[in-house]
Coordinates of C-alpha atoms in Angstrom, one line a residue:
M236 CA 0.0 0.0 0.0
K237 CA 1.2 3.5 -0.8
G238 CA 1.4 5.8 2.2
I239 CA 2.1 9.5 2.7
G240 CA 3.4 10.9 5.9
L241 CA 4.1 7.9 8.2
I242 CA 3.2 8.8 11.7
S243 CA 4.7 6.8 14.6
S244 CA 2.7 6.0 17.7
V245 CA 5.0 8.2 19.7
L246 CA 4.4 11.2 17.6
A247 CA 0.7 10.6 17.5
A248 CA 0.6 10.4 21.2
T249 CA 2.5 13.6 21.5
V250 CA 0.2 15.5 19.1
F251 CA -2.9 14.1 20.9
L252 CA -1.7 15.0 24.4
A253 CA -0.8 18.5 23.3
S254 CA -4.3 19.1 22.0
S255 CA -6.1 17.4 24.9
V256 CA -7.8 19.3 27.7
V257 CA -8.6 18.4 31.2
A258 CA -11.1 15.6 31.2
A259 CA -14.6 16.9 31.0
D260 CA -17.9 16.0 29.5
V261 CA -18.6 17.5 26.1
D262 CA -21.8 19.4 25.4
P263 CA -24.4 16.9 24.3
I264 CA -26.0 17.2 20.9
V265 CA -29.8 17.6 20.9
I266 CA -32.4 17.4 18.2
K267 CA -34.9 20.1 17.4
G268 CA -37.0 19.7 14.4
T269 CA -34.8 18.7 11.4
K270 CA -31.5 19.8 12.9
F271 CA -28.9 18.9 15.5
F272 CA -27.7 21.5 18.0
Y273 CA -25.2 21.9 20.7
K274 CA -27.3 21.8 23.9
T275 CA -25.7 24.7 25.7
N276 CA -25.0 27.4 23.1
G277 CA -27.6 26.4 20.5
T278 CA -25.2 26.3 17.6
E279 CA -26.2 24.0 14.8
F280 CA -24.1 20.8 14.6
F281 CA -23.1 19.5 11.2
I282 CA -21.7 16.0 11.2
K283 CA -18.1 15.8 9.7
G284 CA -17.7 12.1 10.2
V285 CA -15.6 9.1 9.4
A286 CA -16.6 5.4 9.6
Y287 CA -14.2 3.9 12.1
Q288 CA -14.0 0.1 12.4
Q289 CA -11.7 -2.4 10.8
G290 CA -12.9 -5.8 9.6
V291 CA -16.7 -5.0 9.7
S292 CA -18.3 -4.2 6.4
S293 CA -20.7 -1.3 5.9
N294 CA -23.6 -3.7 6.0
G295 CA -22.6 -4.9 9.5
T296 CA -21.0 -8.2 8.5
T297 CA -17.4 -9.1 9.1
T298 CA -15.0 -9.5 6.2
T299 CA -13.8 -13.0 7.4
N300 CA -15.9 -14.5 10.1
S301 CA -18.4 -13.4 12.8
S302 CA -15.7 -12.2 15.2
Y303 CA -15.0 -8.4 15.4
V304 CA -12.9 -6.0 17.3
D305 CA -14.6 -2.9 18.9
P306 CA -12.0 -0.1 18.1
L307 CA -13.2 1.8 21.2
T308 CA -11.9 -0.9 23.5
V309 CA -8.3 -0.5 22.2
P310 CA -6.8 2.6 23.8
S311 CA -3.5 2.4 21.9
G312 CA -5.4 2.5 18.6
C313 CA -7.5 5.4 19.7
Q314 CA -4.3 7.3 20.8
R315 CA -2.8 6.6 17.4
D316 CA -5.8 7.5 15.3
I317 CA -7.5 10.4 17.1
P318 CA -4.8 13.0 16.1
L319 CA -5.3 12.0 12.4
L320 CA -9.1 12.2 12.8
Q321 CA -8.6 15.8 14.2
E322 CA -6.5 16.6 11.1
L323 CA -9.5 15.7 9.1
S324 CA -11.7 18.1 11.1
T325 CA -13.6 15.1 12.3
N326 CA -16.3 15.7 14.9
T327 CA -18.1 12.3 14.6
I328 CA -17.1 8.7 14.1
R329 CA -19.4 5.8 13.2
V330 CA -18.7 2.3 14.8
Y331 CA -20.7 -0.6 13.4
A332 CA -20.3 -3.2 16.1
I333 CA -19.8 -2.4 19.8
N334 CA -18.7 -4.9 22.4
P335 CA -20.8 -4.0 25.4
D336 CA -18.8 -6.3 27.7
E337 CA -15.6 -4.4 27.3
D338 CA -14.4 -1.1 28.7
H339 CA -14.8 2.0 26.5
S340 CA -13.9 4.6 29.1
E341 CA -10.3 5.5 27.9
C342 CA -11.2 5.8 24.2
M343 CA -14.4 7.7 24.9
Q344 CA -12.5 10.1 27.1
M345 CA -9.9 10.7 24.3
L346 CA -12.7 11.3 21.9
Q347 CA -14.4 13.7 24.3
D348 CA -11.1 15.6 24.7
A349 CA -10.9 15.9 20.9
G350 CA -14.5 17.1 20.6
I351 CA -15.5 13.9 18.7
Y352 CA -19.0 12.4 19.0
L353 CA -20.0 8.7 18.4
L354 CA -22.8 7.2 16.3
A355 CA -23.0 3.5 17.1
D356 CA -24.9 0.7 15.5
L357 CA -26.7 -1.5 18.0
S358 CA -26.3 -4.8 16.1
E359 CA -23.2 -6.9 15.6
P360 CA -22.5 -9.6 12.9
D361 CA -24.1 -12.5 14.8
L362 CA -26.9 -10.5 16.3
S363 CA -28.8 -8.4 13.9
I364 CA -32.2 -8.3 12.1
N365 CA -31.8 -10.4 9.0
R366 CA -33.5 -9.1 5.9
D367 CA -34.3 -12.5 4.5
S368 CA -36.1 -13.9 7.5
P369 CA -36.5 -11.1 10.0
E370 CA -37.4 -11.4 13.6
W371 CA -37.3 -9.1 16.7
N372 CA -36.7 -11.4 19.6
D373 CA -35.5 -11.5 23.2
Q374 CA -31.8 -12.1 22.2
L375 CA -31.8 -9.1 19.9
Y376 CA -33.5 -7.0 22.6
A377 CA -30.9 -8.0 25.1
R378 CA -28.1 -7.2 22.6
Y379 CA -29.4 -3.8 21.6
T380 CA -30.2 -2.6 25.2
S381 CA -26.8 -3.8 26.4
V382 CA -25.1 -1.5 23.9
I383 CA -27.2 1.4 25.1
D384 CA -26.4 0.5 28.7
A385 CA -22.7 0.5 28.0
L386 CA -22.6 3.9 26.2
Q387 CA -25.4 6.0 27.5
N388 CA -23.4 7.7 30.2
Y389 CA -21.0 9.3 27.7
T390 CA -22.2 12.7 26.7
N391 CA -20.4 12.5 23.3
V392 CA -22.7 9.7 22.2
L393 CA -24.7 11.4 19.4
G394 CA -27.1 8.5 18.7
F395 CA -27.7 4.8 17.8
F396 CA -28.6 3.1 14.6
A397 CA -31.2 0.3 15.0
G398 CA -30.4 -1.0 11.6
N399 CA -28.3 -0.6 8.5
E400 CA -29.4 -1.4 5.0
V401 CA -31.7 -4.2 6.3
S402 CA -34.3 -3.8 3.6
N403 CA -32.4 -3.3 0.3
T404 CA -34.9 -4.6 -2.3
A405 CA -38.7 -4.6 -2.7
N406 CA -39.0 -8.2 -1.6
T407 CA -37.1 -7.6 1.7
T408 CA -39.2 -4.6 2.8
A409 CA -41.1 -6.7 5.3
A410 CA -38.0 -6.7 7.4
S411 CA -38.5 -3.0 8.0
A412 CA -41.4 -3.7 10.4
F413 CA -39.0 -5.6 12.7
V414 CA -36.4 -2.8 12.5
K415 CA -39.0 -0.2 13.3
A416 CA -40.1 -2.3 16.3
A417 CA -36.5 -2.1 17.5
V418 CA -36.6 1.7 17.1
R419 CA -39.8 1.8 19.1
D420 CA -38.5 -0.4 21.9
M421 CA -35.1 1.2 22.2
K422 CA -36.7 4.6 22.5
A423 CA -39.0 3.3 25.2
Y424 CA -36.1 1.6 26.9
I425 CA -34.0 4.8 27.1
K426 CA -37.0 6.6 28.6
Q427 CA -37.9 3.8 31.0
K428 CA -34.3 3.8 32.3
N429 CA -34.3 7.6 32.8
Y430 CA -31.3 8.0 30.6
R431 CA -30.6 11.3 28.9
T432 CA -32.5 11.6 25.6
I433 CA -30.4 9.9 22.9
G434 CA -31.7 9.5 19.3
I435 CA -32.4 6.2 17.6
G436 CA -32.2 6.2 13.8
Y437 CA -31.8 4.0 10.8
A438 CA -29.3 4.0 7.9
T439 CA -30.5 3.1 4.4
N440 CA -29.0 2.2 1.1
D441 CA -29.7 4.2 -2.0
N442 CA -32.1 1.9 -3.9
A443 CA -34.3 3.8 -6.3
D444 CA -37.1 1.2 -6.1
I445 CA -37.7 1.5 -2.3
R446 CA -35.9 4.7 -1.0
T447 CA -39.0 6.8 -0.9
N448 CA -41.2 4.2 0.8
L449 CA -38.4 3.4 3.3
A450 CA -37.9 7.0 4.3
D451 CA -41.7 7.5 4.6
Y452 CA -42.2 4.3 6.6
F453 CA -39.6 5.1 9.3
N454 CA -41.0 8.6 9.6
C455 CA -44.7 7.7 9.7
G456 CA -47.1 7.0 12.5
P457 CA -46.8 7.9 16.2
A458 CA -43.6 9.7 17.2
Q459 CA -42.8 7.0 19.8
N460 CA -42.5 4.4 17.0
S461 CA -40.6 6.5 14.5
I462 CA -36.9 7.3 14.0
D463 CA -35.3 10.4 15.6
F464 CA -32.9 10.8 12.6
W465 CA -32.3 9.3 9.1
G466 CA -29.0 8.1 7.8
Y467 CA -28.5 7.8 4.0
N468 CA -25.7 5.6 2.7
I469 CA -25.2 7.2 -0.7
Y470 CA -22.4 6.7 -3.3
S471 CA -23.9 8.3 -6.4
W472 CA -21.3 11.2 -6.6
C473 CA -18.4 9.6 -8.4
D474 CA -15.7 12.0 -9.5
P475 CA -16.0 13.8 -11.8
S476 CA -19.6 14.7 -11.0
S477 CA -21.9 17.5 -9.9
Y478 CA -24.8 18.3 -7.7
S479 CA -27.3 17.5 -10.5
E480 CA -25.4 14.7 -12.2
S481 CA -25.1 12.8 -8.9
G482 CA -28.8 13.2 -8.2
W483 CA -28.1 14.9 -4.9
D484 CA -30.3 17.8 -6.0
V485 CA -33.2 15.4 -6.3
R486 CA -32.5 13.7 -3.0
T487 CA -32.3 17.1 -1.4
E488 CA -35.7 18.1 -2.7
E489 CA -37.2 14.7 -1.6
F490 CA -36.1 15.4 2.0
S491 CA -37.0 19.0 2.1
N492 CA -40.2 18.2 4.0
Y493 CA -38.8 15.5 6.3
S494 CA -39.5 16.0 10.0
V495 CA -36.3 14.7 11.6
P496 CA -32.6 15.4 10.9
A497 CA -31.2 13.6 7.8
F498 CA -27.5 13.1 6.9
F499 CA -25.3 10.9 4.8
A500 CA -24.4 7.9 7.0
E501 CA -21.9 6.8 4.4
Y502 CA -20.5 8.6 1.4
G503 CA -17.4 8.7 -0.8
C504 CA -17.6 6.8 -4.1
N505 CA -14.3 5.1 -5.0
T506 CA -15.1 4.2 -8.6
P507 CA -13.0 3.3 -10.4
V508 CA -11.4 1.3 -7.5
G509 CA -7.8 2.2 -6.9
T510 CA -8.2 5.8 -8.1
P511 CA -7.6 8.4 -5.4
R512 CA -10.8 10.2 -4.5
K513 CA -10.9 13.9 -4.9
F514 CA -13.9 14.5 -2.5
Q515 CA -15.2 17.4 -4.6
E516 CA -18.6 16.6 -3.2
V517 CA -17.6 18.0 0.2
G518 CA -18.0 21.6 -0.8
T519 CA -21.5 20.9 -2.0
L520 CA -22.6 18.8 1.0
Y521 CA -21.6 21.6 3.4
G522 CA -22.7 24.4 1.1
T523 CA -25.8 26.5 1.0
E524 CA -27.7 24.3 -1.4
M525 CA -27.7 21.3 1.0
T526 CA -27.2 22.5 4.6
P527 CA -30.8 23.7 4.9
V528 CA -31.9 20.0 4.5
W529 CA -28.8 17.8 5.4
S530 CA -26.8 17.8 8.6
G531 CA -23.5 16.7 7.0
G532 CA -22.1 13.2 6.4
I533 CA -19.8 10.3 7.3
V534 CA -17.0 9.3 4.9
Y535 CA -16.5 5.6 4.4
E536 CA -13.9 4.7 5.8
Y537 CA -10.9 5.3 8.0
F538 CA -9.0 1.9 7.7
Q539 CA -7.7 0.7 4.4
E540 CA -9.0 -2.8 3.5
A541 CA -9.5 -4.9 0.5
N542 CA -12.3 -2.7 -0.8
E543 CA -9.8 0.3 -1.0
F544 CA -12.0 2.8 0.7
G545 CA -9.4 3.6 3.3
L546 CA -8.0 7.0 4.3
V547 CA -5.2 5.5 6.4
S548 CA -3.1 2.3 6.2
I549 CA -2.3 0.7 9.6
D550 CA 0.9 -1.2 10.3
G551 CA 1.0 -2.1 14.0
S552 CA 1.3 1.1 16.0
S553 CA 1.9 3.3 13.0
A554 CA -0.5 4.9 10.6
S555 CA 0.2 6.1 7.1
K556 CA -1.9 8.7 5.4
L557 CA -3.2 7.6 2.0
P558 CA -3.9 10.0 -0.9
D559 CA -7.6 10.0 0.0
F560 CA -6.7 11.4 3.4
T561 CA -4.9 14.4 2.0
S562 CA -7.8 15.1 -0.5
L563 CA -10.5 14.8 2.2
S564 CA -8.5 16.9 4.7
S565 CA -8.0 19.7 2.1
Q566 CA -11.7 19.7 1.1
L567 CA -13.0 19.7 4.7
A568 CA -10.7 22.5 5.7
Q569 CA -12.4 24.8 3.2
V570 CA -16.0 24.3 4.4
T571 CA -17.7 26.3 7.2
P572 CA -21.3 25.3 7.3
S573 CA -23.6 27.4 9.3
G574 CA -27.3 27.5 10.3
P575 CA -29.7 29.1 12.7
N576 CA -29.3 29.1 16.4
S577 CA -31.6 26.8 18.3
A578 CA -33.2 29.7 20.2
S579 CA -34.2 31.4 16.9
Y580 CA -35.2 28.3 15.0
T581 CA -38.8 27.3 14.6
P582 CA -39.3 23.9 12.9
T583 CA -41.6 24.1 9.9
N584 CA -41.5 20.4 8.9
T585 CA -43.6 19.1 11.8
A586 CA -45.9 16.6 10.0
A587 CA -44.8 12.9 9.8
Q588 CA -44.9 11.2 6.4
A589 CA -47.9 9.0 5.3
C590 CA -47.2 5.3 5.8
P591 CA -46.7 3.4 2.5
T592 CA -49.5 1.3 1.2
V593 CA -48.8 -2.5 1.5
G594 CA -48.6 -4.0 -2.0
A595 CA -46.2 -5.4 -4.5
D596 CA -43.6 -2.6 -3.9
W597 CA -43.9 -2.5 -0.1
E598 CA -44.4 -5.5 2.2
A599 CA -44.3 -4.0 5.7
S600 CA -47.5 -3.2 7.6
D601 CA -47.4 -0.2 10.0
N602 CA -48.7 -2.6 12.7
L603 CA -45.4 -3.6 14.3
P604 CA -44.1 -6.8 15.9
P605 CA -44.6 -7.1 19.7
T606 CA -41.9 -6.0 22.2
P607 CA -39.7 -9.0 23.2
N608 CA -40.5 -9.9 26.7
A609 CA -38.5 -12.7 28.4
Q610 CA -40.8 -12.7 31.4
L611 CA -43.7 -13.6 29.2
C612 CA -41.8 -16.4 27.6
N613 CA -40.8 -17.8 31.0
C614 CA -44.4 -17.6 32.2
M615 CA -45.5 -19.4 29.1
I616 CA -43.1 -22.3 29.7
Q617 CA -44.2 -22.6 33.3
N618 CA -47.8 -22.8 32.2
L619 CA -47.3 -25.7 29.6
T620 CA -48.1 -29.3 30.1
C621 CA -46.1 -30.7 27.2
V622 CA -42.5 -29.3 26.8
A623 CA -39.5 -30.1 24.7
K624 CA -36.8 -32.0 26.4
S625 CA -33.4 -30.3 27.1
G626 CA -30.3 -31.3 25.2
L627 CA -31.9 -31.5 21.7
S628 CA -29.5 -31.0 18.9
D629 CA -29.9 -28.3 16.3
T630 CA -30.8 -30.9 13.7
D631 CA -33.4 -32.4 16.0
V632 CA -35.0 -29.0 16.6
E633 CA -35.2 -28.3 12.9
S634 CA -36.8 -31.6 12.2
L635 CA -39.2 -31.3 15.1
F636 CA -40.4 -27.8 14.0
G637 CA -41.0 -29.3 10.6
E638 CA -43.1 -32.1 12.1
V639 CA -45.2 -30.2 14.6
C640 CA -45.9 -27.1 12.4
G641 CA -47.1 -29.5 9.7
L642 CA -49.7 -31.0 11.9
D643 CA -53.3 -29.9 12.2
N644 CA -53.0 -27.4 9.3
G645 CA -50.3 -25.5 11.1
A646 CA -52.5 -24.7 14.1
P647 CA -49.8 -25.5 16.7
C648 CA -47.5 -22.8 15.4
V649 CA -50.0 -19.9 15.0
G650 CA -48.7 -18.3 18.3
I651 CA -45.1 -18.2 17.0
T652 CA -45.7 -17.2 13.4
P653 CA -45.2 -13.6 12.4
N654 CA -46.4 -12.0 9.2
A655 CA -45.2 -8.4 8.7
T656 CA -47.3 -7.9 5.6
T657 CA -50.6 -8.5 7.3
G658 CA -49.3 -7.1 10.6
V659 CA -50.4 -10.2 12.5
Y660 CA -47.7 -11.6 14.8
G661 CA -47.7 -14.6 17.2
A662 CA -47.4 -13.4 20.8
F663 CA -44.6 -15.9 21.5
G664 CA -42.7 -15.4 18.2
M665 CA -40.0 -13.4 20.0
C666 CA -39.2 -16.3 22.5
N667 CA -36.1 -18.5 22.1
A668 CA -36.1 -21.7 20.1
T669 CA -36.7 -24.2 22.9
Q670 CA -39.5 -22.1 24.3
Q671 CA -41.2 -21.8 20.9
L672 CA -40.8 -25.5 20.2
S673 CA -42.4 -26.3 23.6
Y674 CA -45.3 -23.9 22.9
A675 CA -46.0 -25.7 19.6
F676 CA -45.7 -29.2 21.2
N677 CA -48.2 -28.1 23.9
A678 CA -50.6 -26.6 21.5
Y679 CA -50.8 -29.9 19.5
Y680 CA -50.9 -31.9 22.7
L681 CA -53.9 -30.0 24.1
Q682 CA -55.7 -30.3 20.8
Q683 CA -55.2 -34.1 20.7
M684 CA -56.2 -34.5 24.4
S685 CA -59.4 -32.6 23.7
S686 CA -60.4 -34.5 20.5
N687 CA -59.1 -38.0 21.2
S688 CA -60.1 -38.5 24.7
G689 CA -56.8 -38.5 26.4
N690 CA -54.2 -39.3 23.7
T691 CA -51.1 -39.1 26.0
D692 CA -48.8 -40.2 23.1
A693 CA -49.4 -36.8 21.6
C694 CA -46.7 -35.5 23.9
D695 CA -43.9 -37.7 22.8
F696 CA -42.5 -36.7 19.4
K697 CA -40.2 -39.8 19.3
G698 CA -39.0 -39.1 22.8
S699 CA -38.3 -35.4 22.3
A700 CA -41.1 -34.1 24.5
S701 CA -42.4 -34.9 28.0
T702 CA -45.2 -33.8 30.3
Q703 CA -44.8 -31.6 33.3
S704 CA -47.2 -30.2 35.9
P705 CA -48.1 -26.8 34.8
A706 CA -47.9 -23.9 37.3
S707 CA -51.1 -22.0 37.9
P708 CA -50.4 -18.5 36.6
S709 CA -50.7 -15.7 39.1
G710 CA -49.7 -12.0 39.5
T711 CA -47.7 -10.7 36.5
C712 CA -47.7 -14.1 34.8
S713 CA -51.5 -14.2 34.9
S714 CA -51.7 -10.8 33.3
L715 CA -49.2 -11.5 30.6
L716 CA -50.6 -14.8 29.6
S717 CA -54.1 -13.4 29.5
Q718 CA -53.0 -10.6 27.1
A719 CA -51.2 -13.2 24.9
G720 CA -54.4 -15.3 24.8
A721 CA -54.8 -19.1 24.8
A722 CA -53.9 -19.4 21.1
G723 CA -51.0 -16.9 21.3
T724 CA -52.7 -14.5 19.0
G725 CA -53.4 -11.7 21.5
T726 CA -51.5 -8.4 22.0
V727 CA -49.3 -8.1 25.0
T728 CA -49.2 -4.4 26.1
S729 CA -47.1 -4.9 29.2
V730 CA -43.5 -3.9 28.5
P731 CA -40.4 -5.6 29.9
S732 CA -38.9 -4.3 33.1
G733 CA -36.0 -1.9 32.6
T734 CA -33.3 -4.4 32.1
S735 CA -31.2 -5.7 29.2
S736 CA -30.9 -9.2 30.6
S737 CA -32.8 -11.9 28.7
S738 CA -33.1 -15.2 30.7
G739 CA -33.2 -18.4 28.7
S740 CA -31.5 -16.8 25.7
S741 CA -28.2 -18.5 25.0
S742 CA -28.2 -18.1 21.2
S743 CA -25.2 -16.4 19.7
S744 CA -26.9 -15.8 16.3
T745 CA -30.3 -14.8 15.1
S746 CA -29.5 -15.1 11.4
T747 CA -32.5 -16.3 9.5
K748 CA -33.6 -17.2 6.0
K749 CA -36.4 -15.9 3.8
S750 CA -39.3 -18.1 2.6
A751 CA -40.6 -18.1 -0.9
A752 CA -43.1 -15.4 -2.1
G753 CA -46.6 -15.9 -0.7
T754 CA -45.5 -17.8 2.4
V755 CA -45.6 -17.0 6.0
T756 CA -42.1 -16.9 7.6
V757 CA -41.6 -18.4 11.0
P758 CA -38.4 -17.1 12.8
N759 CA -35.2 -19.0 12.4
F760 CA -33.9 -20.5 15.6
S761 CA -30.2 -20.8 16.6
L762 CA -29.4 -23.0 19.6
G763 CA -25.7 -23.1 19.2
M764 CA -23.3 -23.4 16.4
V765 CA -25.7 -24.1 13.6
Q766 CA -28.3 -21.7 12.2
L767 CA -31.7 -23.2 11.6
G768 CA -34.3 -22.1 9.1
L769 CA -38.0 -22.9 9.4
Y770 CA -40.5 -22.0 6.8
V771 CA -44.2 -22.5 6.9
T772 CA -45.9 -22.3 3.5
V773 CA -49.6 -21.5 3.7
A774 CA -50.6 -23.7 0.8
A775 CA -48.5 -26.6 2.1
L776 CA -50.1 -26.4 5.6
V777 CA -53.5 -26.7 4.1
G778 CA -52.6 -29.6 1.9
A779 CA -49.4 -31.6 2.2
G780 CA -48.0 -30.0 5.4
M781 CA -44.7 -28.4 6.0
L782 CA -42.0 -27.2 3.6
L783 CA -38.5 -27.1 5.0
L784 CA -35.7 -25.3 3.2

């Protein structure tokens, strides 16, 4: 790799320490209308950002395997890189996968001292909403809330992304209902925990077929269910280009009536690959044509990787500036975006968008999936007579779901089957795999006991199920199960207690698969190393039974 201006870790540390101030909280960024502002002095805040994570792609996947390194847990790396970020006039970084179990205090303090804010994605490669077979379950709820818990106390946290490019084609738009449910629940969680107000947003790709519907969907309906800001991953300005040629003029017009802040969550086309970027779009992005609508952007990316988007090449403790770094630094140094002060600003775009109509071009109902509730799932298990035995292998579970969901026209699985297009969700579809299998076993068992005068063999499934003495629900359990209904088709309005723990959830992955068009997708279940896909086809349930892919 070619590098310019090799900087040793010693020199980087010297530059950083010289520019640091006594440790103190930075002024939080707040949202008013369609703009970000510094809370104390009311100056409008424009994002001058850089994507900052190695080995994690912009879509949230890792470049090699599911492991990842949270760069904010490596103080030596932060000490090496923050001076370079300052040279780029950076005031915001985006990190795609946070490790909530590690310490972030040193890096976050260094960022605070440098006046740099953080936008963090809530997912990680093995725990995210999968566009092909989406679900919003207790494992994901625990993951997302744990990231909020780990970072909420730092005043330089600008916000969180509940999803990144989850729906990227018309036939994956049903997944947006699950992401919007995550937005709703994370906003509620922050409020319930009495944390300071931190925005929850979404980052989308630039797909002409769905971009308008996507933007409308996440900005429609009650405010408590909608995004606080909108991130746009856009690479349409490829040098040489212009405001009109890139289509940025049209995008700006489209967002001129949006009711929350919008910014470029990723930008910086590198076509043709290997050609140094000139970043001529910077002047336009921070100029008078765009700043009334857009709040800046985040360049992709800091680290040089195989995709050749990097600004800097890393070799151990040293960092080398690449030609893109020099170009970007020069362009950003020339811009001075300005806007109204918060005190004198009166939002005019106050109306939410209209929700898209469900049809061939849009599959997500504005009726959202239920809030994951581990307590409900535990109460349900205690109330069952027929349950799955412990120690079942992943292969066994896959086969057993295929068997039980193919019985009685699919009736045993109604309470665990979500359909984002109709907006009807099973109340227990957010429980873990063993709990869901037990629910299905019990539903079939009760039906058989009722119709066949005590067919005790109905709770056997070739030795994979057994009976237990159900507990009589009382107190909170009684209320939760009553709301869910005997068939699992009710709506549970009670919310989880203010905790990110999720008992009974040992899964390390919620990756799922998508069923064929015209089918009802049952969540994928992962009990360990293997990811399991379960699909229920409506026609097959009526006729031949279950289709497993």
